[in-house]
Tab-separated table of C-alpha atoms and ligand atoms in Angstrom:
chain	number	residue	atom	x	y	z
A	1358	MET	CA	-0.240	29.067	5.054
A	1359	HIS	CA	1.988	30.039	7.941
A	1360	LYS	CA	5.376	31.768	7.930
A	1361	PRO	CA	8.603	30.127	9.113
A	1362	LEU	CA	8.892	29.966	12.885
A	1363	SER	CA	10.680	32.865	14.505
A	1364	LYS	CA	12.886	32.231	17.527
A	1365	VAL	CA	10.188	33.564	19.821
A	1366	SER	CA	7.500	31.411	18.318
A	1367	GLN	CA	9.760	28.356	18.479
A	1368	MET	CA	10.285	29.039	22.143
A	1369	ALA	CA	6.609	29.549	22.709
A	1370	ARG	CA	5.825	26.349	20.863
A	1371	ARG	CA	8.223	24.420	23.029
A	1372	GLY	CA	6.569	25.805	26.112
A	1373	PHE	CA	9.311	28.232	27.208
A	1374	LEU	CA	6.702	30.984	27.148
A	1375	GLY	CA	3.123	30.419	28.189
A	1376	LEU	CA	0.273	32.094	26.346
A	1377	ALA	CA	0.311	34.834	28.970
A	1378	GLY	CA	3.975	35.434	28.264
A	1379	VAL	CA	3.331	35.671	24.579
A	1380	ALA	CA	0.554	38.192	25.174
A	1381	ALA	CA	2.912	40.361	27.162
A	1382	LEU	CA	5.351	40.821	24.280
A	1383	SER	CA	6.015	44.390	23.132
A	1384	ASP	CA	4.314	46.018	20.116
A	1385	SER	CA	7.246	45.281	17.839
A	1386	LEU	CA	6.540	41.623	18.396
A	1387	LEU	CA	2.858	41.856	17.525
A	1388	SER	CA	3.195	40.156	14.174
A	1389	ARG	CA	5.234	37.391	15.760
A	1390	LYS	CA	2.517	37.080	18.336
A	1391	ARG	CA	0.002	36.434	15.570
A	1392	VAL	CA	2.218	33.710	14.096
A	1393	VAL	CA	2.565	32.104	17.505
A	1394	ARG	CA	-1.180	32.105	17.986
A	1395	ALA	CA	-1.824	30.635	14.558
A	1396	LEU	CA	0.679	27.860	15.174
A	1397	LEU	CA	-0.606	27.074	18.610
A	1398	ALA	CA	-4.088	27.000	17.180
A	1399	LYS	CA	-2.984	24.655	14.454
A	1400	ASP	CA	-1.220	22.080	16.590
A	1401	SER	CA	-3.043	22.329	19.882
A	1402	LEU	CA	-6.390	20.886	20.740
A	1403	ALA	CA	-7.205	23.447	23.429
A	1404	GLU	CA	-6.489	26.498	21.307
A	1405	ASN	CA	-7.623	25.321	17.902
A	1406	THR	CA	-10.039	27.659	16.266
A	1407	GLY	CA	-9.973	26.174	12.767
A	1408	SER	CA	-6.795	27.609	11.305
A	1409	SER	CA	-7.885	28.036	7.709
A	1410	ALA	CA	-11.241	29.656	8.318
A	1411	GLY	CA	-12.277	31.427	5.154
A	1412	SER	CA	-9.722	29.640	2.945
A	1413	SER	CA	-12.141	26.920	1.914
A	1414	ARG	CA	-13.928	28.444	-1.057
A	1415	GLY	CA	-16.433	30.308	1.091
A	1416	LEU	CA	-17.340	27.163	3.014
A	1417	PRO	CA	-17.504	27.375	6.806
A	1418	PRO	CA	-14.352	26.372	8.716
A	1419	LEU	CA	-13.971	22.653	9.195
A	1420	LYS	CA	-12.369	20.770	12.073
A	1421	ILE	CA	-11.578	17.180	12.849
A	1422	THR	CA	-13.737	16.223	15.831
A	1423	ASP	CA	-12.951	12.532	16.314
A	1424	VAL	CA	-10.781	9.677	15.055
A	1425	ARG	CA	-12.416	6.263	15.318
A	1426	VAL	CA	-10.506	3.017	14.820
A	1427	ILE	CA	-12.404	-0.093	13.761
A	1428	VAL	CA	-10.616	-3.436	14.056
A	1429	THR	CA	-12.609	-6.231	12.469
A	1430	CYS	CA	-12.221	-9.672	10.922
A	1431	PRO	CA	-14.756	-10.230	8.128
A	1432	ASP	CA	-12.819	-13.160	6.571
A	1433	ARG	CA	-9.490	-11.593	7.553
A	1434	ASN	CA	-8.370	-8.787	9.831
A	1435	TYR	CA	-8.769	-5.163	8.781
A	1436	VAL	CA	-8.061	-1.910	10.616
A	1437	LEU	CA	-10.216	0.981	9.428
A	1438	VAL	CA	-9.988	4.638	10.386
A	1439	LYS	CA	-12.980	6.928	10.406
A	1440	ILE	CA	-12.263	10.653	10.761
A	1441	LEU	CA	-15.275	12.711	11.827
A	1442	THR	CA	-15.577	16.441	11.220
A	1443	SER	CA	-17.476	19.416	12.578
A	1444	GLU	CA	-19.776	19.312	9.541
A	1445	PRO	CA	-22.677	16.994	10.388
A	1446	GLY	CA	-22.481	13.815	8.315
A	1447	LEU	CA	-19.080	14.630	6.779
A	1448	TYR	CA	-16.471	11.980	7.564
A	1449	GLY	CA	-13.689	10.109	5.809
A	1450	VAL	CA	-12.829	6.405	5.785
A	1451	GLY	CA	-9.301	5.063	5.473
A	1452	ASP	CA	-7.632	1.649	5.752
A	1453	ALA	CA	-4.687	1.028	8.107
A	1454	THR	CA	-4.330	-2.741	7.892
A	1455	LEU	CA	-0.877	-4.247	8.457
A	1456	ASN	CA	-1.200	-8.012	8.233
A	1457	GLY	CA	0.054	-9.695	11.395
A	1458	ARG	CA	0.653	-6.442	13.317
A	1459	GLU	CA	-2.853	-4.957	13.182
A	1460	LEU	CA	-3.084	-4.075	16.860
A	1461	ALA	CA	0.211	-2.190	16.871
A	1462	VAL	CA	-1.162	0.131	14.201
A	1463	ALA	CA	-4.504	0.356	15.999
A	1464	ALA	CA	-2.721	1.382	19.219
A	1465	ASP	CA	-0.852	4.166	17.396
A	1466	LEU	CA	-4.129	5.348	15.881
A	1467	GLU	CA	-6.052	5.107	19.154
A	1468	GLN	CA	-3.486	6.278	21.680
A	1469	HIS	CA	-0.999	8.612	20.037
A	1470	ILE	CA	-2.554	10.191	16.970
A	1471	PRO	CA	-6.029	11.548	17.898
A	1472	PRO	CA	-4.810	14.379	20.171
A	1473	LEU	CA	-2.618	15.567	17.280
A	1474	LEU	CA	-5.530	15.595	14.844
A	1475	ILE	CA	-8.596	16.713	16.756
A	1476	GLY	CA	-9.226	20.390	16.081
A	1477	ARG	CA	-7.127	20.507	12.899
A	1478	ASP	CA	-8.494	21.405	9.486
A	1479	PRO	CA	-8.957	18.071	7.624
A	1480	GLU	CA	-8.417	19.829	4.284
A	1481	GLU	CA	-4.728	20.482	5.041
A	1482	ILE	CA	-3.607	17.032	3.950
A	1483	GLU	CA	0.029	17.738	3.051
A	1484	ASP	CA	0.659	19.668	6.259
A	1485	THR	CA	-0.963	16.911	8.330
A	1486	TRP	CA	1.158	14.303	6.538
A	1487	GLN	CA	4.364	16.218	7.267
A	1488	TYR	CA	3.295	16.855	10.868
A	1489	LEU	CA	2.527	13.184	11.547
A	1490	TYR	CA	5.617	11.941	9.670
A	1491	ARG	CA	8.269	14.318	10.995
A	1492	GLY	CA	6.503	15.422	14.151
A	1493	PRO	CA	7.066	12.322	16.308
A	1494	TYR	CA	10.857	12.526	15.670
A	1495	TRP	CA	10.893	8.694	15.479
A	1496	ARG	CA	9.719	8.683	11.910
A	1497	GLY	CA	8.830	5.886	9.557
A	1498	GLY	CA	8.602	2.126	9.846
A	1499	PRO	CA	5.695	-0.021	8.703
A	1500	ILE	CA	3.547	0.565	11.779
A	1501	GLN	CA	3.654	4.360	11.732
A	1502	MET	CA	3.499	4.551	7.935
A	1503	THR	CA	0.427	2.302	7.856
A	1504	ALA	CA	-1.263	4.472	10.480
A	1505	LEU	CA	-0.339	7.550	8.447
A	1506	ALA	CA	-1.724	5.955	5.279
A	1507	GLY	CA	-5.032	5.308	7.039
A	1508	ILE	CA	-5.259	8.958	8.106
A	1509	ASP	CA	-4.188	10.181	4.663
A	1510	LEU	CA	-6.861	8.149	2.862
A	1511	ALA	CA	-9.560	9.352	5.244
A	1512	LEU	CA	-8.501	12.977	4.652
A	1513	TRP	CA	-8.562	12.588	0.849
A	1514	ASP	CA	-11.999	11.016	1.243
A	1515	ILE	CA	-13.179	14.056	3.215
A	1516	LYS	CA	-11.683	16.482	0.694
A	1517	GLY	CA	-13.403	14.695	-2.179
A	1518	LYS	CA	-16.740	14.638	-0.404
A	1519	ARG	CA	-16.454	18.315	0.460
A	1520	ALA	CA	-15.558	19.204	-3.126
A	1521	ASN	CA	-18.269	16.822	-4.392
A	1522	MET	CA	-15.653	15.140	-6.594
A	1523	PRO	CA	-14.104	11.686	-6.805
A	1524	VAL	CA	-10.484	11.744	-5.589
A	1525	TYR	CA	-9.073	11.084	-9.070
A	1526	GLN	CA	-10.484	14.453	-10.130
A	1527	LEU	CA	-8.626	16.162	-7.285
A	1528	LEU	CA	-5.441	14.423	-8.478
A	1529	GLY	CA	-5.661	15.982	-11.914
A	1530	GLY	CA	-8.456	14.109	-13.647
A	1531	ARG	CA	-8.610	11.055	-15.846
A	1532	THR	CA	-5.683	9.966	-17.993
A	1533	ARG	CA	-7.177	6.598	-19.023
A	1534	THR	CA	-10.495	4.768	-19.248
A	1535	GLY	CA	-9.469	2.148	-16.657
A	1536	ALA	CA	-6.552	0.515	-14.857
A	1537	LEU	CA	-5.181	-2.629	-16.516
A	1538	ALA	CA	-5.506	-5.338	-13.845
A	1539	TYR	CA	-3.903	-8.670	-13.037
A	1540	THR	CA	-5.068	-11.546	-10.919
A	1541	HIS	CA	-3.340	-14.579	-9.387
A	1542	ALA	CA	-3.287	-18.110	-10.821
A	1543	SER	CA	-1.803	-20.641	-8.414
A	1544	GLY	CA	-1.692	-24.395	-8.468
A	1545	GLY	CA	-0.160	-27.566	-7.170
A	1546	ASP	CA	1.112	-28.410	-10.683
A	1547	PHE	CA	1.395	-26.828	-14.134
A	1548	ALA	CA	-1.995	-28.117	-15.336
A	1549	GLU	CA	-3.757	-26.635	-12.326
A	1550	VAL	CA	-2.081	-23.246	-12.856
A	1551	GLU	CA	-3.129	-23.376	-16.514
A	1552	ASP	CA	-6.707	-24.198	-15.536
A	1553	VAL	CA	-6.904	-21.297	-13.052
A	1554	ALA	CA	-5.312	-18.945	-15.609
A	1555	ARG	CA	-7.825	-19.972	-18.286
A	1556	ARG	CA	-10.706	-19.278	-15.916
A	1557	ALA	CA	-9.270	-15.834	-15.183
A	1558	MET	CA	-8.877	-15.127	-18.902
A	1559	LYS	CA	-12.503	-16.174	-19.457
A	1560	ARG	CA	-13.485	-13.689	-16.781
A	1561	GLY	CA	-11.770	-10.973	-18.826
A	1562	PHE	CA	-8.245	-10.813	-17.410
A	1563	LYS	CA	-5.531	-9.943	-19.930
A	1564	CYS	CA	-2.772	-10.344	-17.343
A	1565	VAL	CA	-2.186	-13.245	-14.961
A	1566	ARG	CA	0.395	-13.816	-12.215
A	1567	ALA	CA	1.388	-17.498	-12.108
A	1568	GLN	CA	2.796	-19.362	-9.085
A	1569	VAL	CA	3.282	-23.135	-8.795
A	1570	ALA	CA	4.091	-25.474	-5.921
A	1571	ILE	CA	7.645	-26.783	-6.159
A	1572	PRO	CA	7.859	-30.581	-5.932
A	1573	GLY	CA	9.828	-31.702	-2.900
A	1574	LEU	CA	9.195	-28.484	-0.967
A	1575	GLU	CA	6.511	-28.289	1.672
A	1576	GLY	CA	4.665	-25.272	0.360
A	1577	THR	CA	5.828	-22.342	-1.728
A	1578	TYR	CA	4.636	-18.751	-1.478
A	1579	GLY	CA	1.398	-18.182	-3.354
A	1580	THR	CA	0.504	-21.850	-3.867
A	1581	PRO	CA	-1.817	-24.290	-2.081
A	1582	GLY	CA	1.292	-26.104	-0.798
A	1583	ASN	CA	1.068	-28.324	2.237
A	1584	LYS	CA	-1.778	-26.519	3.948
A	1585	THR	CA	-4.620	-28.625	5.293
A	1586	PRO	CA	-7.872	-28.326	3.291
A	1587	GLU	CA	-9.344	-26.306	6.178
A	1588	ALA	CA	-6.346	-23.991	6.106
A	1589	ALA	CA	-6.458	-23.645	2.342
A	1590	ALA	CA	-10.194	-22.823	2.469
A	1591	GLY	CA	-10.224	-20.188	5.171
A	1592	ARG	CA	-7.697	-17.413	5.023
A	1593	VAL	CA	-7.801	-16.646	8.727
A	1594	ALA	CA	-7.906	-20.300	9.733
A	1595	ASN	CA	-4.875	-20.666	7.507
A	1596	MET	CA	-2.950	-18.057	9.468
A	1597	ALA	CA	-4.370	-18.389	13.007
A	1598	GLY	CA	-2.357	-19.932	15.807
A	1599	LEU	CA	1.370	-19.886	15.296
A	1600	PRO	CA	2.792	-18.954	11.891
A	1601	HIS	CA	2.578	-21.760	9.370
A	1602	THR	CA	6.108	-22.742	8.264
A	1603	GLU	CA	6.928	-23.477	4.652
A	1604	VAL	CA	10.185	-24.992	3.411
A	1605	PHE	CA	12.089	-23.311	0.590
A	1606	GLU	CA	15.155	-24.353	-1.431
A	1607	PRO	CA	16.371	-22.190	-4.305
A	1608	THR	CA	17.684	-25.007	-6.514
A	1609	PRO	CA	14.353	-26.707	-7.315
A	1610	TYR	CA	12.605	-23.318	-7.427
A	1611	LEU	CA	15.031	-21.963	-10.037
A	1612	ARG	CA	14.657	-25.150	-12.086
A	1613	VAL	CA	10.842	-25.346	-12.000
A	1614	VAL	CA	9.760	-21.719	-12.539
A	1615	PRO	CA	11.179	-21.327	-16.093
A	1616	ARG	CA	9.544	-24.654	-17.016
A	1617	LEU	CA	6.211	-23.375	-15.720
A	1618	PHE	CA	6.410	-20.362	-18.032
A	1619	GLU	CA	7.579	-22.464	-20.970
A	1620	TYR	CA	4.501	-24.629	-20.375
A	1621	LEU	CA	2.111	-21.683	-19.961
A	1622	ARG	CA	3.350	-19.897	-23.089
A	1623	ALA	CA	2.924	-23.098	-25.098
A	1624	LYS	CA	-0.600	-23.693	-23.752
A	1625	LEU	CA	-1.950	-20.138	-23.445
A	1626	GLY	CA	-0.346	-18.502	-26.465
A	1627	PRO	CA	1.581	-15.250	-26.882
A	1628	GLU	CA	-1.188	-12.726	-26.107
A	1629	VAL	CA	-1.808	-13.128	-22.396
A	1630	GLU	CA	0.526	-11.130	-20.154
A	1631	LEU	CA	2.237	-13.367	-17.587
A	1632	LEU	CA	3.803	-12.248	-14.302
A	1633	HIS	CA	5.618	-13.991	-11.461
A	1634	ASP	CA	6.282	-13.009	-7.828
A	1635	CYS	CA	9.594	-14.132	-6.248
A	1636	HIS	CA	8.438	-12.651	-2.929
A	1637	GLU	CA	11.895	-11.377	-1.923
A	1638	LYS	CA	13.298	-14.926	-1.629
A	1639	LEU	CA	16.324	-14.869	-3.892
A	1640	ASP	CA	19.958	-13.859	-3.669
A	1641	PRO	CA	21.214	-11.501	-6.403
A	1642	ILE	CA	22.882	-14.098	-8.617
A	1643	GLN	CA	19.892	-16.422	-8.314
A	1644	ALA	CA	17.568	-13.596	-9.340
A	1645	ALA	CA	19.832	-12.737	-12.269
A	1646	ARG	CA	19.740	-16.359	-13.437
A	1647	LEU	CA	15.963	-16.582	-13.113
A	1648	ALA	CA	15.393	-13.299	-14.973
A	1649	HIS	CA	17.744	-14.559	-17.705
A	1650	ASP	CA	16.109	-17.991	-17.957
A	1651	LEU	CA	12.634	-16.422	-18.193
A	1652	GLU	CA	13.536	-14.158	-21.136
A	1653	PRO	CA	12.108	-16.415	-23.879
A	1654	TYR	CA	8.633	-16.340	-22.255
A	1655	HIS	CA	8.360	-12.538	-22.246
A	1656	LEU	CA	7.001	-11.821	-18.803
A	1657	PHE	CA	5.158	-8.564	-18.159
A	1658	PHE	CA	7.374	-8.383	-15.083
A	1659	LEU	CA	9.258	-10.417	-12.500
A	1660	GLU	CA	8.217	-9.163	-9.070
A	1661	ASP	CA	10.147	-8.495	-5.870
A	1662	CYS	CA	13.205	-10.684	-6.598
A	1663	LEU	CA	15.305	-9.428	-3.697
A	1664	ARG	CA	14.882	-8.493	-0.082
A	1665	PRO	CA	13.982	-4.800	0.283
A	1666	GLU	CA	17.275	-3.977	1.989
A	1667	TYR	CA	19.359	-4.779	-1.110
A	1668	LYS	CA	18.448	-2.166	-3.676
A	1669	GLU	CA	21.881	-1.859	-5.261
A	1670	SER	CA	21.837	-5.588	-6.084
A	1671	PHE	CA	19.216	-4.949	-8.757
A	1672	ARG	CA	22.091	-3.709	-10.890
A	1673	LEU	CA	23.360	-7.277	-11.152
A	1674	ILE	CA	19.989	-8.591	-12.354
A	1675	ARG	CA	19.739	-5.752	-14.879
A	1676	GLU	CA	23.167	-6.562	-16.317
A	1677	HIS	CA	22.071	-10.103	-17.118
A	1678	SER	CA	18.555	-9.853	-18.469
A	1679	THR	CA	15.879	-7.948	-20.357
A	1680	THR	CA	13.040	-9.404	-18.243
A	1681	PRO	CA	11.175	-6.372	-16.870
A	1682	LEU	CA	11.580	-5.973	-13.119
A	1683	ALA	CA	9.132	-4.774	-10.458
A	1684	MET	CA	9.918	-4.040	-6.826
A	1685	GLY	CA	8.598	-2.415	-3.730
A	1686	GLU	CA	5.671	-3.925	-1.812
A	1687	LEU	CA	7.770	-4.084	1.384
A	1688	PHE	CA	8.995	-0.505	1.097
A	1689	ASN	CA	7.700	1.818	3.788
A	1690	SER	CA	9.686	4.928	2.982
A	1691	LEU	CA	9.526	7.182	-0.048
A	1692	TRP	CA	13.315	7.179	0.016
A	1693	ASP	CA	13.416	3.395	-0.501
A	1694	CYS	CA	12.186	4.061	-4.030
A	1695	VAL	CA	14.797	6.618	-5.017
A	1696	PRO	CA	17.881	4.516	-5.898
A	1697	LEU	CA	15.900	2.011	-7.955
A	1698	ILE	CA	14.068	4.696	-9.892
A	1699	LYS	CA	16.870	7.153	-10.520
A	1700	GLU	CA	19.216	4.450	-11.835
A	1701	GLN	CA	16.396	2.844	-13.846
A	1702	LEU	CA	17.152	-0.482	-12.165
A	1703	ILE	CA	13.481	-1.453	-12.289
A	1704	ASP	CA	10.619	-0.966	-14.729
A	1705	TYR	CA	7.715	-0.943	-12.250
A	1706	ILE	CA	7.579	0.527	-8.763
A	1707	ARG	CA	5.034	-1.374	-6.718
A	1708	CYS	CA	4.755	0.302	-3.328
A	1709	ASP	CA	1.846	-0.515	-1.110
A	1710	LEU	CA	-0.159	2.692	-0.651
A	1711	GLY	CA	-1.274	1.332	2.706
A	1712	HIS	CA	2.272	0.993	4.030
A	1713	ILE	CA	4.130	3.895	2.459
A	1714	GLY	CA	1.851	6.711	3.600
A	1715	GLY	CA	-1.200	6.771	1.358
A	1716	ILE	CA	-2.080	8.884	-1.655
A	1717	THR	CA	0.102	11.804	-0.560
A	1718	ALA	CA	3.136	9.497	-0.675
A	1719	ALA	CA	2.106	7.620	-3.821
A	1720	ARG	CA	1.706	10.718	-5.972
A	1721	LYS	CA	5.303	11.692	-5.144
A	1722	VAL	CA	6.609	8.215	-5.986
A	1723	ALA	CA	4.638	8.267	-9.233
A	1724	ALA	CA	5.956	11.704	-10.177
A	1725	LEU	CA	9.563	10.701	-9.494
A	1726	ALA	CA	9.069	7.471	-11.461
A	1727	GLU	CA	7.548	9.326	-14.416
A	1728	LEU	CA	10.728	11.364	-14.797
A	1729	PHE	CA	12.773	8.163	-15.113
A	1730	GLN	CA	10.366	6.185	-17.325
A	1731	VAL	CA	9.402	3.822	-14.540
A	1732	ARG	CA	5.728	2.824	-14.351
A	1733	THR	CA	3.578	2.036	-11.328
A	1734	ALA	CA	2.222	-1.328	-10.183
A	1735	TRP	CA	0.809	-0.657	-6.718
A	1736	HIS	CA	0.470	-3.657	-4.426
A	1737	GLY	CA	-3.148	-4.871	-4.393
A	1738	PRO	CA	-3.503	-7.997	-2.199
A	1739	GLY	CA	-6.427	-9.211	-0.064
A	1740	ASP	CA	-4.787	-8.196	3.177
A	1741	ILE	CA	-5.200	-4.479	2.609
A	1742	GLY	CA	-8.746	-3.151	2.723
A	1743	PRO	CA	-11.022	-1.803	-0.029
A	1744	PRO	CA	-10.217	1.878	0.729
A	1745	THR	CA	-6.561	1.221	-0.197
A	1746	HIS	CA	-7.649	-0.607	-3.357
A	1747	ALA	CA	-9.846	2.386	-4.178
A	1748	ALA	CA	-6.898	4.731	-3.562
A	1749	ASN	CA	-4.768	2.583	-5.893
A	1750	VAL	CA	-7.230	3.018	-8.725
A	1751	HIS	CA	-7.869	6.741	-8.136
A	1752	VAL	CA	-4.114	7.242	-8.544
A	1753	ASP	CA	-3.822	4.748	-11.440
A	1754	ILE	CA	-6.384	6.524	-13.591
A	1755	SER	CA	-5.019	10.018	-12.958
A	1756	ILE	CA	-1.268	9.628	-13.549
A	1757	ALA	CA	0.672	9.486	-16.800
A	1758	ASN	CA	2.951	6.539	-15.949
A	1759	PHE	CA	0.542	3.918	-14.653
A	1760	GLY	CA	1.646	0.369	-15.511
A	1761	ILE	CA	-0.612	-2.306	-14.058
A	1762	GLN	CA	-2.783	-2.928	-10.990
A	1763	GLU	CA	-2.809	-6.053	-8.818
A	1764	MET	CA	-6.331	-6.782	-7.543
A	1765	VAL	CA	-8.527	-9.243	-5.637
A	1766	PHE	CA	-12.257	-9.892	-5.412
A	1767	PHE	CA	-13.365	-9.365	-1.826
A	1768	PRO	CA	-15.813	-11.931	-0.417
A	1769	ASP	CA	-19.375	-10.866	0.456
A	1770	VAL	CA	-18.645	-10.917	4.185
A	1771	THR	CA	-15.903	-8.286	3.731
A	1772	ARG	CA	-18.177	-6.161	1.557
A	1773	GLU	CA	-20.895	-6.363	4.215
A	1774	VAL	CA	-18.526	-4.468	6.549
A	1775	ILE	CA	-16.648	-2.324	4.003
A	1776	SER	CA	-18.737	-1.288	1.018
A	1777	GLY	CA	-17.644	0.320	-2.214
A	1778	GLY	CA	-14.203	0.048	-3.777
A	1779	PRO	CA	-13.087	-0.435	-7.344
A	1780	GLU	CA	-14.942	-2.643	-9.810
A	1781	PHE	CA	-13.471	-5.005	-12.405
A	1782	LYS	CA	-14.714	-5.148	-15.988
A	1783	ASP	CA	-13.137	-6.623	-19.142
A	1784	GLY	CA	-9.617	-6.677	-17.745
A	1785	TYR	CA	-9.655	-3.195	-16.204
A	1786	MET	CA	-10.410	-1.688	-12.793
A	1787	ASN	CA	-12.405	1.456	-12.316
A	1788	VAL	CA	-13.932	3.593	-9.589
A	1789	SER	CA	-17.365	5.158	-9.526
A	1790	ASP	CA	-17.900	8.911	-9.623
A	1791	LEU	CA	-19.001	8.991	-5.984
A	1792	PRO	CA	-17.380	11.906	-4.143
A	1793	GLY	CA	-14.244	10.955	-2.198
A	1794	LEU	CA	-12.732	7.470	-2.350
A	1795	GLY	CA	-16.112	5.763	-2.625
A	1796	CYS	CA	-15.868	3.374	0.360
A	1797	ASP	CA	-17.788	3.211	3.619
A	1798	VAL	CA	-17.638	1.139	6.802
A	1799	ASN	CA	-20.615	-0.383	8.590
A	1800	GLU	CA	-19.562	-0.170	12.225
A	1801	GLU	CA	-22.445	-2.344	13.454
A	1802	ALA	CA	-21.593	-5.107	10.993
A	1803	ALA	CA	-17.897	-4.815	11.937
A	1804	LYS	CA	-18.765	-5.725	15.548
A	1805	LYS	CA	-20.082	-9.100	14.392
A	1806	TYR	CA	-16.567	-10.077	13.275
A	1807	PRO	CA	-14.126	-9.497	16.124
A	1808	TYR	CA	-10.372	-9.488	15.553
A	1809	ARG	CA	-8.604	-12.875	15.594
A	1810	ARG	CA	-4.866	-12.977	16.060
A	1811	ALA	CA	-3.290	-14.350	12.897
A	1812	TYR	CA	0.148	-14.463	11.309
A	1813	LEU	CA	1.434	-14.633	7.786
A	1814	PRO	CA	3.304	-17.862	7.040
A	1815	THR	CA	7.043	-17.999	7.551
A	1816	ALA	CA	9.708	-20.105	5.804
A	1817	ARG	CA	12.863	-22.063	6.560
A	1818	ARG	CA	15.496	-23.864	4.534
A	1819	LYS	CA	15.758	-27.660	4.764
A	1820	ASP	CA	18.533	-27.254	7.322
A	1821	GLY	CA	16.142	-25.314	9.545
A	1822	SER	CA	17.591	-21.854	8.994
A	1823	VAL	CA	15.377	-18.821	8.475
A	1824	GLN	CA	14.388	-18.017	4.919
A	1825	ASP	CA	12.349	-15.110	3.550
A	1826	TRP	CA	8.801	-16.253	2.798
B	2977	LIG	O1	2.164	-11.760	0.186
B	2977	LIG	O2	0.124	-8.956	0.950
B	2977	LIG	O3	1.941	-9.427	-4.596
B	2977	LIG	N1	1.342	-9.734	-3.633
B	2977	LIG	C1	1.861	-10.241	-2.510
B	2977	LIG	C2	0.922	-10.396	-1.331
B	2977	LIG	C3	1.655	-10.455	-0.002
B	2977	LIG	C4	0.743	-10.177	1.146
B	2977	LIG	C5	1.534	-10.179	2.446
B	2977	LIG	O4	0.866	-9.511	3.442
B	2977	LIG	O5	3.034	-10.516	-2.477
B	2977	LIG	O6	0.108	-11.510	-1.517
B	2978	LIG	CO1	4.104	-9.591	-4.155
């Protein structure tokens, strides 16, 4: 790749010297002149000549020719990115869905990013990642990192298709036959949770996340709660209009959740792996108490106890309990993961590949975690699209320290628009051996389901003050 920037080339890049000026440099600057030209070619649409011509295993040079953004609502809103290349028929598909702020990501992808990408070599994924992350100066945040994840996935898809290999092969090849998966069991009372869990176990699940409505509260994250039947039936209907407000109080929550797991262990036996998501609602001492009280029921993990800002507070939970801890779906920076991993304050890192910068980011998180005996549990909800779920599984089956994979079954209407994605069988997820990520988008079908503004629910305490949902 290219050499470090010399002073002259830095100046040229910043526009202090025009191309004519660069051409007029003396002979002793000829090599610098070549560096300048290569860099200008790399980052500029007008001058790009395909910077890595000849480096691609004898294949002709490849360029990004277009970046298309598809915003669609087949059951719920998704933002998809399609990167087209100079090779006829070769394109990549990524997912850049950020629930509740879809159009902000779409605007970044439509307005700001294409001029930076068109003309570049799509095979230079790491360099593109660095350029889009550090290039804008105002780095990070969920909107930019989701846009970057969408681009990253599409580029890995292109690389796989060009190499005629599934992405997991590019990541080092298989380390396991499948990715151990968990699904959600939610109910209005213990018996309903048990019933949903039993159905999941019949379907093959060995691991189930259990959430129950808390009596006296009007709705609790992950449960049917106080939604109208219409709202409970349709996910978009449920979130359209203004945000739905739930009421949360820690006292009944902390009393009921251990009883739920006592009940489930008694009814379902010791074999099934049980998980629970606190959804960032608790204060440190509350989380420590819950983790302690849940010890007898041997959870696989307790998820996202604390708000993402308070990483050091995990130390308190750790000091009080041996319940395994997972954290990270709200992280949108690689550096969010560092303190939790390097102090071994958690057992599972569960970043969302769609919000932390895609596969390029995830493989770094996974590698760091491996060195500290932390396993992965990538976020896998319904409000990120099938390409991100596919990316999850390509990473899961090619790393050494995979832990578990959250998953959903997409409805037929979603699959009509976005085909492919991982498949579930006997408790495990897997991807096909199709080249790339294995997903595609039907742009005509997407048009049938226009975007509908929708919000995630929000929560308040009984006194009306804001509470994390
Ligand atoms: O609430 O993705 O573990 N899964 C979760 C999800 C999140 C949604 C929010 O957008 O916590 O269901
Ligand atoms: Co969660």
